[in-house]
Amino acid sequence: QIKDSATLTRDVLEQHFSDLKGTLKKLLDERLMCLLQEVDVIEQESIKPLDECQKLIEHGVSTADELLREGESAVDGDVGQQNEKLCNFTKKALHIQLDSLPEVPSLVDVPCLSAQLDDCLLTILKNQIFRHGTVASRPPVQLEEFVEKPGGILVRWCKVDDDFVAQDYRLQYRKSTASHFEDVYVGSETEFIVLHIDPNVDYQFRVCARGDGRQEWSPWSVPQIGRTTLVPHEWTAGLEGYSLSSRRNIALRNDSQSCGVLYSKAPTYFCGQTLTFRQVLFGIETVGQPDRRDSLGVCVEQRNGDDSLQRDKAVCISTNGAVFVNGKEMTNQLPAVTSGSTVTFDMEVVQLGPCSNEGGNFKLRVTISSNNREVVFDWVLDQCCGSLYFGCSFSYPGWKVLVF
């Protein structure tokens, strides 16, 4: 691990600084080009009026020189031509303003280009470069625990650097056969349930953190392998009143007038040990019109013909928060189920008497939680139950329930 991580760190550092060199050279070249263009623009704009002034002066000098030659010719000619030439010379001289010159700007008004290059840039860059990048012997966050869930894995992580103040965490995963990690969670929590996990398949996980007030992420934790042996929870397909997602973990109460209880495909909630239905959450994504017969809960068996889980051999919660045990409403009540609510079921086995295949007294201690409130009660059954079904029923369309 030390050698592999050291080799990887060297590669990352070399690639990063190579990229920085290329980027810095490109930026410097662009800045140089920009400054040279500024010089060209100032030069062209400043030299233009001076060029025009020079042309006017040269034209005046040329005209005066030509007039001078004509005057010399008139003086040197014979007497017959002198009068005519002198007359023409005089007329031409009167029409030319030899004493008129264009206004020449003073020397202080003429631009004189120079470059101002502040040497402090090198000092700033030097200080920034020598503070850029760090090498950590240990990442500040490490993966702590994997807990199997039906069709998912609960991943927990923790800080291992007490001086590091984390603002956000970033969890990634990939199948062991995949080449790239992908983000699955970014937030402030230190645990997350990763869904859509294939049973009995290895997945690699890694986590990093972003320090308080920082933009960059910390180094990744050491990747670790997680897997689940529990099959995912699925709703039963084919019930007319409900539409299911492709993975059959989301049920939508549709517009059909048909109603009834939608059960799980199999009794995939196991008892017999301290298991919790908090692992199998009913996340209410959208809600429709409530009805007193609505129900979310667990039961011993599937039973066709019922329109609610408010019956014997079942415990459930209605959308108005009422809790039913074997069809009887309890005096304790939970908050109403609304958009964004999460209802959880925790169960552990408490055996009252001898239990066999022929039956016997059997008690489950049930905790139902909703919106930070919970009720706890004992559910007495006349038979041993190693596993239970879950189900839901809604009278009106619009309810969308995710189970995991």
mmCIF file of C-alpha atoms in Angstrom:
data_model
loop_
_atom_site.group_PDB
_atom_site.id
_atom_site.type_symbol
_atom_site.label_atom_id
_atom_site.label_comp_id
_atom_site.label_asym_id
_atom_site.label_seq_id
_atom_site.Cartn_x
_atom_site.Cartn_y
_atom_site.Cartn_z
ATOM 1 C CA GLN A 1 0.000 0.000 0.000
ATOM 2 C CA ILE A 2 2.819 2.423 0.867
ATOM 3 C CA LYS A 3 4.727 1.767 -2.364
ATOM 4 C CA ASP A 4 1.619 1.823 -4.532
ATOM 5 C CA SER A 5 0.314 5.045 -3.001
ATOM 6 C CA ALA A 6 3.785 6.659 -3.243
ATOM 7 C CA THR A 7 4.047 5.754 -6.939
ATOM 8 C CA LEU A 8 0.557 7.067 -7.606
ATOM 9 C CA THR A 9 1.313 10.284 -5.691
ATOM 10 C CA ARG A 10 4.473 10.878 -7.747
ATOM 11 C CA ASP A 11 2.525 10.395 -10.978
ATOM 12 C CA VAL A 12 -0.189 12.788 -9.837
ATOM 13 C CA LEU A 13 2.348 15.461 -8.801
ATOM 14 C CA GLU A 14 4.332 15.195 -12.044
ATOM 15 C CA GLN A 15 1.208 15.371 -14.183
ATOM 16 C CA HIS A 16 -0.229 18.284 -12.199
ATOM 17 C CA PHE A 17 2.933 20.407 -12.398
ATOM 18 C CA SER A 18 3.390 19.536 -16.061
ATOM 19 C CA ASP A 19 -0.130 20.796 -16.707
ATOM 20 C CA LEU A 20 0.618 23.919 -14.671
ATOM 21 C CA LYS A 21 3.741 24.654 -16.732
ATOM 22 C CA GLY A 22 1.791 24.392 -19.964
ATOM 23 C CA THR A 23 -1.010 26.565 -18.640
ATOM 24 C CA LEU A 24 1.367 29.214 -17.265
ATOM 25 C CA LYS A 25 3.292 29.394 -20.563
ATOM 26 C CA LYS A 26 0.037 29.776 -22.450
ATOM 27 C CA LEU A 27 -1.135 32.545 -20.121
ATOM 28 C CA LEU A 28 2.202 34.387 -20.354
ATOM 29 C CA ASP A 29 2.176 34.138 -24.150
ATOM 30 C CA GLU A 30 -1.365 35.495 -24.243
ATOM 31 C CA ARG A 31 -0.428 38.397 -21.965
ATOM 32 C CA LEU A 32 2.653 39.201 -24.062
ATOM 33 C CA MET A 33 0.569 39.189 -27.238
ATOM 34 C CA CYS A 34 -1.967 41.520 -25.609
ATOM 35 C CA LEU A 35 0.737 44.021 -24.561
ATOM 36 C CA LEU A 36 2.396 43.943 -27.996
ATOM 37 C CA GLN A 37 -0.961 44.680 -29.591
ATOM 38 C CA GLU A 38 -1.355 47.679 -27.259
ATOM 39 C CA VAL A 39 2.055 48.962 -28.419
ATOM 40 C CA ASP A 40 1.002 48.567 -32.062
ATOM 41 C CA VAL A 41 -2.253 50.449 -31.512
ATOM 42 C CA ILE A 42 -0.601 53.370 -29.666
ATOM 43 C CA GLU A 43 2.151 53.578 -32.283
ATOM 44 C CA GLN A 44 -0.287 53.640 -35.198
ATOM 45 C CA GLU A 45 -2.622 56.173 -33.600
ATOM 46 C CA SER A 46 0.232 58.481 -32.506
ATOM 47 C CA ILE A 47 2.321 58.395 -35.674
ATOM 48 C CA LYS A 48 -0.551 59.149 -38.051
ATOM 49 C CA PRO A 49 -0.873 62.951 -37.372
ATOM 50 C CA LEU A 50 2.917 63.335 -37.366
ATOM 51 C CA ASP A 51 3.142 61.591 -40.723
ATOM 52 C CA GLU A 52 0.486 63.935 -42.124
ATOM 53 C CA CYS A 53 2.367 66.970 -40.757
ATOM 54 C CA GLN A 54 5.599 65.749 -42.330
ATOM 55 C CA LYS A 55 3.887 65.285 -45.691
ATOM 56 C CA LEU A 56 2.568 68.873 -45.570
ATOM 57 C CA ILE A 57 6.006 70.275 -44.723
ATOM 58 C CA GLU A 58 7.702 68.246 -47.449
ATOM 59 C CA HIS A 59 5.058 69.407 -49.936
ATOM 60 C CA GLY A 60 5.670 73.102 -48.933
ATOM 61 C CA VAL A 61 9.429 72.739 -49.240
ATOM 62 C CA SER A 62 9.033 71.066 -52.630
ATOM 63 C CA THR A 63 6.757 73.869 -53.824
ATOM 64 C CA ALA A 64 9.160 76.569 -52.575
ATOM 65 C CA ASP A 65 12.088 74.814 -54.236
ATOM 66 C CA GLU A 66 10.201 74.625 -57.524
ATOM 67 C CA LEU A 67 9.256 78.320 -57.286
ATOM 68 C CA LEU A 68 12.871 79.204 -56.540
ATOM 69 C CA ARG A 69 14.044 77.428 -59.671
ATOM 70 C CA GLU A 70 11.412 79.279 -61.729
ATOM 71 C CA GLY A 71 12.630 82.612 -60.297
ATOM 72 C CA GLU A 72 16.241 81.796 -61.163
ATOM 73 C CA SER A 73 15.175 80.865 -64.680
ATOM 74 C CA ALA A 74 13.284 84.139 -65.081
ATOM 75 C CA VAL A 75 16.296 86.168 -63.975
ATOM 76 C CA ASP A 76 18.773 84.276 -66.157
ATOM 77 C CA GLY A 77 16.646 84.384 -69.339
ATOM 78 C CA ASP A 78 17.030 86.857 -72.207
ATOM 79 C CA VAL A 79 15.441 90.267 -71.961
ATOM 80 C CA GLY A 80 12.461 89.347 -74.173
ATOM 81 C CA GLN A 81 11.425 86.472 -72.025
ATOM 82 C CA GLN A 82 12.338 87.983 -68.658
ATOM 83 C CA ASN A 83 9.304 90.200 -68.385
ATOM 84 C CA GLU A 84 6.918 87.376 -69.193
ATOM 85 C CA LYS A 85 8.652 84.928 -66.864
ATOM 86 C CA LEU A 86 8.894 87.461 -64.075
ATOM 87 C CA CYS A 87 5.194 88.251 -64.464
ATOM 88 C CA ASN A 88 4.269 84.558 -64.261
ATOM 89 C CA PHE A 89 6.674 84.062 -61.347
ATOM 90 C CA THR A 90 5.152 86.997 -59.465
ATOM 91 C CA LYS A 91 1.578 85.763 -59.981
ATOM 92 C CA LYS A 92 2.484 82.243 -58.862
ATOM 93 C CA ALA A 93 4.388 83.509 -55.844
ATOM 94 C CA LEU A 94 1.405 85.599 -54.758
ATOM 95 C CA HIS A 95 -0.869 82.503 -54.795
ATOM 96 C CA ILE A 96 1.510 80.325 -52.768
ATOM 97 C CA GLN A 97 1.730 80.895 -49.013
ATOM 98 C CA LEU A 98 5.352 80.160 -48.410
ATOM 99 C CA ASP A 99 5.185 81.365 -44.811
ATOM 100 C CA SER A 100 2.372 78.908 -43.873
ATOM 101 C CA LEU A 101 3.380 75.756 -42.008
ATOM 102 C CA PRO A 102 1.228 73.094 -40.255
ATOM 103 C CA GLU A 103 1.109 73.100 -36.471
ATOM 104 C CA VAL A 104 3.807 70.821 -35.150
ATOM 105 C CA PRO A 105 3.029 69.293 -31.703
ATOM 106 C CA SER A 106 5.472 70.072 -28.951
ATOM 107 C CA LEU A 107 7.837 67.359 -27.844
ATOM 108 C CA VAL A 108 6.016 66.803 -24.558
ATOM 109 C CA ASP A 109 2.784 66.107 -26.457
ATOM 110 C CA VAL A 110 4.359 63.409 -28.600
ATOM 111 C CA PRO A 111 3.874 59.875 -27.103
ATOM 112 C CA CYS A 112 6.979 58.061 -25.922
ATOM 113 C CA LEU A 113 6.208 54.377 -25.334
ATOM 114 C CA SER A 114 7.664 52.335 -22.510
ATOM 115 C CA ALA A 115 6.877 49.099 -20.675
ATOM 116 C CA GLN A 116 6.149 49.010 -16.933
ATOM 117 C CA LEU A 117 7.021 45.556 -15.602
ATOM 118 C CA ASP A 118 6.547 45.067 -11.884
ATOM 119 C CA ASP A 119 9.078 42.621 -10.480
ATOM 120 C CA CYS A 120 6.759 41.859 -7.554
ATOM 121 C CA LEU A 121 4.871 39.415 -9.806
ATOM 122 C CA LEU A 122 7.803 37.031 -9.524
ATOM 123 C CA THR A 123 7.754 37.378 -5.748
ATOM 124 C CA ILE A 124 3.995 36.720 -5.624
ATOM 125 C CA LEU A 125 4.280 33.743 -7.955
ATOM 126 C CA LYS A 126 7.230 32.395 -6.001
ATOM 127 C CA ASN A 127 5.337 32.593 -2.717
ATOM 128 C CA GLN A 128 2.231 30.990 -4.225
ATOM 129 C CA ILE A 129 4.172 28.254 -5.983
ATOM 130 C CA PHE A 130 6.116 27.294 -2.866
ATOM 131 C CA ARG A 131 2.835 27.047 -0.940
ATOM 132 C CA HIS A 132 1.056 25.152 -3.716
ATOM 133 C CA GLY A 133 0.280 21.511 -3.023
ATOM 134 C CA THR A 134 0.822 19.313 -0.013
ATOM 135 C CA VAL A 135 1.714 15.697 0.548
ATOM 136 C CA ALA A 136 -0.399 13.952 3.175
ATOM 137 C CA SER A 137 0.750 10.731 4.776
ATOM 138 C CA ARG A 138 -2.867 9.936 5.677
ATOM 139 C CA PRO A 139 -6.135 11.272 4.228
ATOM 140 C CA PRO A 140 -8.187 13.241 6.810
ATOM 141 C CA VAL A 141 -11.249 11.016 6.246
ATOM 142 C CA GLN A 142 -11.473 7.230 6.141
ATOM 143 C CA LEU A 143 -14.227 4.720 5.501
ATOM 144 C CA GLU A 144 -15.411 3.241 8.784
ATOM 145 C CA GLU A 145 -18.208 0.711 8.244
ATOM 146 C CA PHE A 146 -20.330 -1.051 5.625
ATOM 147 C CA VAL A 147 -23.776 -2.293 6.605
ATOM 148 C CA GLU A 148 -25.692 -4.578 4.272
ATOM 149 C CA LYS A 149 -29.088 -3.364 3.122
ATOM 150 C CA PRO A 150 -31.575 -4.990 0.759
ATOM 151 C CA GLY A 151 -30.212 -4.010 -2.641
ATOM 152 C CA GLY A 152 -27.946 -1.424 -1.044
ATOM 153 C CA ILE A 153 -25.070 -0.690 1.324
ATOM 154 C CA LEU A 154 -25.029 1.777 4.193
ATOM 155 C CA VAL A 155 -21.587 3.394 4.094
ATOM 156 C CA ARG A 156 -20.227 5.230 7.140
ATOM 157 C CA TRP A 157 -17.038 7.286 7.336
ATOM 158 C CA CYS A 158 -15.223 9.352 9.944
ATOM 159 C CA LYS A 159 -12.497 11.955 10.344
ATOM 160 C CA VAL A 160 -9.093 10.684 11.401
ATOM 161 C CA ASP A 161 -7.486 14.151 11.519
ATOM 162 C CA ASP A 162 -8.773 16.095 14.526
ATOM 163 C CA ASP A 163 -7.343 19.350 13.183
ATOM 164 C CA PHE A 164 -9.250 19.057 9.916
ATOM 165 C CA VAL A 165 -12.611 20.892 9.916
ATOM 166 C CA ALA A 166 -14.810 19.305 7.258
ATOM 167 C CA GLN A 167 -17.440 21.306 5.426
ATOM 168 C CA ASP A 168 -18.609 18.643 2.940
ATOM 169 C CA TYR A 169 -17.918 15.011 2.199
ATOM 170 C CA ARG A 170 -17.797 13.313 -1.192
ATOM 171 C CA LEU A 171 -18.467 9.593 -1.584
ATOM 172 C CA GLN A 172 -17.671 7.664 -4.763
ATOM 173 C CA TYR A 173 -18.102 4.034 -5.765
ATOM 174 C CA ARG A 174 -17.618 1.659 -8.662
ATOM 175 C CA LYS A 175 -18.105 -1.973 -9.460
ATOM 176 C CA SER A 176 -14.875 -3.888 -9.084
ATOM 177 C CA THR A 177 -14.993 -4.535 -12.833
ATOM 178 C CA ALA A 178 -15.423 -0.830 -13.700
ATOM 179 C CA SER A 179 -12.535 1.492 -14.472
ATOM 180 C CA HIS A 180 -13.923 4.796 -13.187
ATOM 181 C CA PHE A 181 -15.397 5.914 -9.877
ATOM 182 C CA GLU A 182 -18.604 7.965 -9.884
ATOM 183 C CA ASP A 183 -20.051 10.365 -7.330
ATOM 184 C CA VAL A 184 -22.894 8.944 -5.276
ATOM 185 C CA TYR A 185 -23.124 11.507 -2.451
ATOM 186 C CA VAL A 186 -21.923 15.049 -1.675
ATOM 187 C CA GLY A 187 -23.040 16.629 1.601
ATOM 188 C CA SER A 188 -22.374 17.166 5.271
ATOM 189 C CA GLU A 189 -23.562 13.764 6.596
ATOM 190 C CA THR A 190 -21.115 11.022 7.579
ATOM 191 C CA GLU A 191 -23.196 8.118 6.257
ATOM 192 C CA PHE A 192 -25.192 7.337 3.143
ATOM 193 C CA ILE A 193 -27.236 4.408 1.820
ATOM 194 C CA VAL A 194 -26.046 3.539 -1.679
ATOM 195 C CA LEU A 195 -28.906 1.957 -3.613
ATOM 196 C CA HIS A 196 -29.077 -0.073 -6.837
ATOM 197 C CA ILE A 197 -26.381 -2.427 -5.570
ATOM 198 C CA ASP A 198 -26.354 -5.882 -7.145
ATOM 199 C CA PRO A 199 -26.289 -8.630 -4.504
ATOM 200 C CA ASN A 200 -23.087 -10.657 -4.067
ATOM 201 C CA VAL A 201 -21.038 -8.267 -6.201
ATOM 202 C CA ASP A 202 -17.969 -6.413 -4.908
ATOM 203 C CA TYR A 203 -18.004 -2.614 -5.033
ATOM 204 C CA GLN A 204 -15.129 -0.266 -4.268
ATOM 205 C CA PHE A 205 -15.790 2.854 -2.205
ATOM 206 C CA ARG A 206 -13.713 5.914 -1.367
ATOM 207 C CA VAL A 207 -14.425 9.203 0.390
ATOM 208 C CA CYS A 208 -12.800 12.618 0.662
ATOM 209 C CA ALA A 209 -13.676 15.918 2.322
ATOM 210 C CA ARG A 210 -13.550 19.641 1.675
ATOM 211 C CA GLY A 211 -12.186 21.807 4.467
ATOM 212 C CA ASP A 212 -14.188 24.663 5.886
ATOM 213 C CA GLY A 213 -13.968 27.641 3.523
ATOM 214 C CA ARG A 214 -11.918 25.712 0.951
ATOM 215 C CA GLN A 215 -12.697 24.843 -2.652
ATOM 216 C CA GLU A 216 -10.351 21.915 -3.198
ATOM 217 C CA TRP A 217 -11.037 18.380 -1.974
ATOM 218 C CA SER A 218 -8.749 16.457 0.328
ATOM 219 C CA PRO A 219 -6.911 13.307 -0.808
ATOM 220 C CA TRP A 220 -9.084 10.226 -1.232
ATOM 221 C CA SER A 221 -9.345 7.653 1.510
ATOM 222 C CA VAL A 222 -7.956 4.184 0.986
ATOM 223 C CA PRO A 223 -10.489 2.396 -1.297
ATOM 224 C CA GLN A 224 -12.340 -0.426 0.430
ATOM 225 C CA ILE A 225 -14.579 -3.245 -0.769
ATOM 226 C CA GLY A 226 -18.259 -3.442 0.217
ATOM 227 C CA ARG A 227 -20.994 -5.854 -0.816
ATOM 228 C CA THR A 228 -24.486 -6.928 0.148
ATOM 229 C CA THR A 229 -25.944 -10.411 0.143
ATOM 230 C CA LEU A 230 -29.501 -9.134 0.595
ATOM 231 C CA VAL A 231 -31.739 -9.017 -2.460
ATOM 232 C CA PRO A 232 -33.388 -5.652 -3.152
ATOM 233 C CA HIS A 233 -36.943 -4.960 -2.057
ATOM 234 C CA GLU A 234 -39.406 -4.991 -4.944
ATOM 235 C CA TRP A 235 -43.100 -4.330 -5.296
ATOM 236 C CA THR A 236 -45.253 -6.971 -6.986
ATOM 237 C CA ALA A 237 -45.873 -6.150 -10.625
ATOM 238 C CA GLY A 238 -49.259 -6.412 -12.307
ATOM 239 C CA LEU A 239 -51.625 -4.749 -9.823
ATOM 240 C CA GLU A 240 -53.897 -2.505 -11.902
ATOM 241 C CA GLY A 241 -53.912 0.500 -9.567
ATOM 242 C CA TYR A 242 -50.120 0.950 -9.422
ATOM 243 C CA SER A 243 -47.303 1.700 -11.859
ATOM 244 C CA LEU A 244 -43.778 0.563 -10.990
ATOM 245 C CA SER A 245 -40.300 1.831 -11.861
ATOM 246 C CA SER A 246 -37.907 -0.310 -13.883
ATOM 247 C CA ARG A 247 -36.277 -1.622 -10.691
ATOM 248 C CA ARG A 248 -39.698 -2.105 -9.082
ATOM 249 C CA ASN A 249 -38.647 -0.225 -5.944
ATOM 250 C CA ILE A 250 -40.898 2.780 -6.665
ATOM 251 C CA ALA A 251 -44.689 2.444 -6.816
ATOM 252 C CA LEU A 252 -46.963 5.175 -8.166
ATOM 253 C CA ARG A 253 -50.703 5.153 -7.468
ATOM 254 C CA ASN A 254 -52.121 5.789 -10.926
ATOM 255 C CA ASP A 255 -55.514 7.040 -12.149
ATOM 256 C CA SER A 256 -57.084 3.585 -12.248
ATOM 257 C CA GLN A 257 -60.297 3.212 -10.247
ATOM 258 C CA SER A 258 -59.145 -0.208 -9.140
ATOM 259 C CA CYS A 259 -57.851 -0.283 -5.571
ATOM 260 C CA GLY A 260 -56.275 -2.810 -3.255
ATOM 261 C CA VAL A 261 -53.087 -3.528 -1.343
ATOM 262 C CA LEU A 262 -49.814 -3.548 -3.259
ATOM 263 C CA TYR A 263 -47.517 -6.120 -1.624
ATOM 264 C CA SER A 264 -43.813 -6.813 -1.886
ATOM 265 C CA LYS A 265 -42.733 -9.410 -4.416
ATOM 266 C CA ALA A 266 -41.418 -11.621 -1.604
ATOM 267 C CA PRO A 267 -41.135 -11.579 2.213
ATOM 268 C CA THR A 268 -37.748 -9.854 2.072
ATOM 269 C CA TYR A 269 -37.910 -8.170 5.484
ATOM 270 C CA PHE A 270 -36.258 -10.639 7.869
ATOM 271 C CA CYS A 271 -36.807 -10.961 11.572
ATOM 272 C CA GLY A 272 -35.161 -13.351 13.982
ATOM 273 C CA GLN A 273 -32.429 -10.908 14.859
ATOM 274 C CA THR A 274 -32.369 -7.238 15.701
ATOM 275 C CA LEU A 275 -33.213 -5.970 12.249
ATOM 276 C CA THR A 276 -34.749 -2.636 11.528
ATOM 277 C CA PHE A 277 -37.188 -1.503 8.946
ATOM 278 C CA ARG A 278 -35.284 1.750 9.102
ATOM 279 C CA GLN A 279 -33.197 -0.048 6.576
ATOM 280 C CA VAL A 280 -36.308 -0.398 4.433
ATOM 281 C CA LEU A 281 -37.480 3.195 4.241
ATOM 282 C CA PHE A 282 -40.717 4.371 2.749
ATOM 283 C CA GLY A 283 -39.680 7.705 1.238
ATOM 284 C CA ILE A 284 -42.831 9.574 0.221
ATOM 285 C CA GLU A 285 -41.757 11.512 -2.873
ATOM 286 C CA THR A 286 -45.126 12.894 -3.917
ATOM 287 C CA VAL A 287 -48.530 12.796 -2.264
ATOM 288 C CA GLY A 288 -52.100 12.649 -3.427
ATOM 289 C CA GLN A 289 -55.341 13.247 -1.578
ATOM 290 C CA PRO A 290 -55.293 11.387 1.776
ATOM 291 C CA ASP A 291 -57.897 8.857 2.874
ATOM 292 C CA ARG A 292 -58.439 7.180 6.246
ATOM 293 C CA ARG A 293 -57.987 3.734 4.642
ATOM 294 C CA ASP A 294 -54.517 4.559 3.256
ATOM 295 C CA SER A 295 -51.774 2.407 4.742
ATOM 296 C CA LEU A 296 -48.030 1.751 4.747
ATOM 297 C CA GLY A 297 -46.776 -1.214 6.717
ATOM 298 C CA VAL A 298 -45.757 -4.844 7.070
ATOM 299 C CA CYS A 299 -47.738 -8.059 7.271
ATOM 300 C CA VAL A 300 -47.349 -11.781 7.764
ATOM 301 C CA GLU A 301 -48.899 -12.799 4.443
ATOM 302 C CA GLN A 302 -50.301 -11.487 1.196
ATOM 303 C CA ARG A 303 -54.085 -11.477 1.110
ATOM 304 C CA ASN A 304 -56.041 -10.596 -2.000
ATOM 305 C CA GLY A 305 -59.315 -8.726 -1.718
ATOM 306 C CA ASP A 306 -58.310 -6.319 1.052
ATOM 307 C CA ASP A 307 -58.258 -2.598 0.333
ATOM 308 C CA SER A 308 -55.984 -1.720 3.284
ATOM 309 C CA LEU A 309 -53.375 -3.131 5.678
ATOM 310 C CA GLN A 310 -55.628 -2.104 8.563
ATOM 311 C CA ARG A 311 -56.378 -5.768 9.240
ATOM 312 C CA ASP A 312 -55.193 -8.695 11.319
ATOM 313 C CA LYS A 313 -51.607 -9.977 10.991
ATOM 314 C CA ALA A 314 -50.430 -6.537 9.916
ATOM 315 C CA VAL A 315 -49.095 -3.296 11.389
ATOM 316 C CA CYS A 316 -49.295 -0.067 9.464
ATOM 317 C CA ILE A 317 -49.526 3.707 9.549
ATOM 318 C CA SER A 318 -52.189 5.695 7.734
ATOM 319 C CA THR A 319 -51.412 8.887 5.829
ATOM 320 C CA ASN A 320 -53.074 10.874 8.642
ATOM 321 C CA GLY A 321 -50.558 9.414 11.135
ATOM 322 C CA ALA A 322 -52.832 6.840 12.807
ATOM 323 C CA VAL A 323 -51.114 3.551 13.752
ATOM 324 C CA PHE A 324 -52.964 0.234 13.390
ATOM 325 C CA VAL A 325 -52.026 -3.109 14.959
ATOM 326 C CA ASN A 326 -53.996 -6.134 13.706
ATOM 327 C CA GLY A 327 -56.682 -3.756 12.449
ATOM 328 C CA LYS A 328 -57.071 -1.832 15.741
ATOM 329 C CA GLU A 329 -56.120 1.828 15.960
ATOM 330 C CA MET A 330 -53.681 2.764 18.704
ATOM 331 C CA THR A 331 -54.174 5.790 20.920
ATOM 332 C CA ASN A 332 -50.692 7.092 20.045
ATOM 333 C CA GLN A 333 -50.516 8.876 16.727
ATOM 334 C CA LEU A 334 -47.664 10.026 14.499
ATOM 335 C CA PRO A 335 -47.487 13.151 12.306
ATOM 336 C CA ALA A 336 -49.351 12.984 9.006
ATOM 337 C CA VAL A 337 -47.460 11.703 5.982
ATOM 338 C CA THR A 338 -46.688 14.584 3.630
ATOM 339 C CA SER A 339 -44.398 15.290 0.698
ATOM 340 C CA GLY A 340 -40.826 14.389 1.668
ATOM 341 C CA SER A 341 -41.828 12.302 4.713
ATOM 342 C CA THR A 342 -39.936 9.179 5.643
ATOM 343 C CA VAL A 343 -41.581 6.349 7.619
ATOM 344 C CA THR A 344 -39.371 3.689 9.163
ATOM 345 C CA PHE A 345 -40.132 0.350 10.816
ATOM 346 C CA ASP A 346 -37.785 -1.211 13.383
ATOM 347 C CA MET A 347 -38.490 -4.734 14.615
ATOM 348 C CA GLU A 348 -36.870 -7.194 16.955
ATOM 349 C CA VAL A 349 -38.060 -10.599 18.049
ATOM 350 C CA VAL A 350 -39.289 -11.229 21.600
ATOM 351 C CA GLN A 351 -40.393 -14.839 22.021
ATOM 352 C CA LEU A 352 -43.107 -15.501 24.641
ATOM 353 C CA GLY A 353 -43.420 -19.235 24.443
ATOM 354 C CA PRO A 354 -42.221 -22.308 22.566
ATOM 355 C CA CYS A 355 -42.008 -21.696 18.854
ATOM 356 C CA SER A 356 -42.148 -24.467 16.285
ATOM 357 C CA ASN A 357 -43.389 -25.128 12.801
ATOM 358 C CA GLU A 358 -46.807 -25.876 14.281
ATOM 359 C CA GLY A 359 -47.000 -22.374 15.728
ATOM 360 C CA GLY A 360 -46.722 -20.772 19.110
ATOM 361 C CA ASN A 361 -46.718 -17.429 20.839
ATOM 362 C CA PHE A 362 -44.490 -14.997 19.011
ATOM 363 C CA LYS A 363 -43.917 -11.343 19.784
ATOM 364 C CA LEU A 364 -42.209 -8.653 17.772
ATOM 365 C CA ARG A 365 -41.253 -5.346 19.304
ATOM 366 C CA VAL A 366 -42.081 -2.735 16.703
ATOM 367 C CA THR A 367 -40.922 0.882 16.464
ATOM 368 C CA ILE A 368 -42.530 3.067 13.812
ATOM 369 C CA SER A 369 -40.914 6.463 13.226
ATOM 370 C CA SER A 370 -42.098 9.419 11.186
ATOM 371 C CA ASN A 371 -40.945 13.060 11.166
ATOM 372 C CA ASN A 372 -38.745 12.643 14.282
ATOM 373 C CA ARG A 373 -41.565 11.035 16.265
ATOM 374 C CA GLU A 374 -41.960 7.359 17.089
ATOM 375 C CA VAL A 375 -44.290 4.846 18.705
ATOM 376 C CA VAL A 376 -43.159 1.556 20.251
ATOM 377 C CA PHE A 377 -45.395 -1.455 20.871
ATOM 378 C CA ASP A 378 -45.391 -5.257 20.976
ATOM 379 C CA TRP A 379 -47.028 -7.152 18.134
ATOM 380 C CA VAL A 380 -48.201 -10.613 19.249
ATOM 381 C CA LEU A 381 -48.605 -13.290 16.573
ATOM 382 C CA ASP A 382 -49.777 -16.864 16.750
ATOM 383 C CA GLN A 383 -47.012 -18.171 14.527
ATOM 384 C CA CYS A 384 -43.280 -17.810 14.061
ATOM 385 C CA CYS A 385 -42.350 -15.344 11.332
ATOM 386 C CA GLY A 386 -38.844 -15.492 9.958
ATOM 387 C CA SER A 387 -39.640 -12.884 7.335
ATOM 388 C CA LEU A 388 -42.408 -10.421 6.529
ATOM 389 C CA TYR A 389 -44.017 -8.780 3.509
ATOM 390 C CA PHE A 390 -44.402 -5.033 3.207
ATOM 391 C CA GLY A 391 -47.259 -3.283 1.464
ATOM 392 C CA CYS A 392 -49.146 -0.077 0.776
ATOM 393 C CA SER A 393 -52.610 1.020 -0.249
ATOM 394 C CA PHE A 394 -53.862 4.417 -1.413
ATOM 395 C CA SER A 395 -57.376 5.370 -2.403
ATOM 396 C CA TYR A 396 -56.462 8.345 -4.600
ATOM 397 C CA PRO A 397 -53.827 8.802 -7.340
ATOM 398 C CA GLY A 398 -50.615 10.816 -6.947
ATOM 399 C CA TRP A 399 -48.860 8.896 -4.155
ATOM 400 C CA LYS A 400 -45.340 7.810 -5.068
ATOM 401 C CA VAL A 401 -43.502 5.534 -2.644
ATOM 402 C CA LEU A 402 -39.848 4.468 -2.740
ATOM 403 C CA VAL A 403 -38.931 1.401 -0.697
ATOM 404 C CA PHE A 404 -35.396 0.357 0.180
#
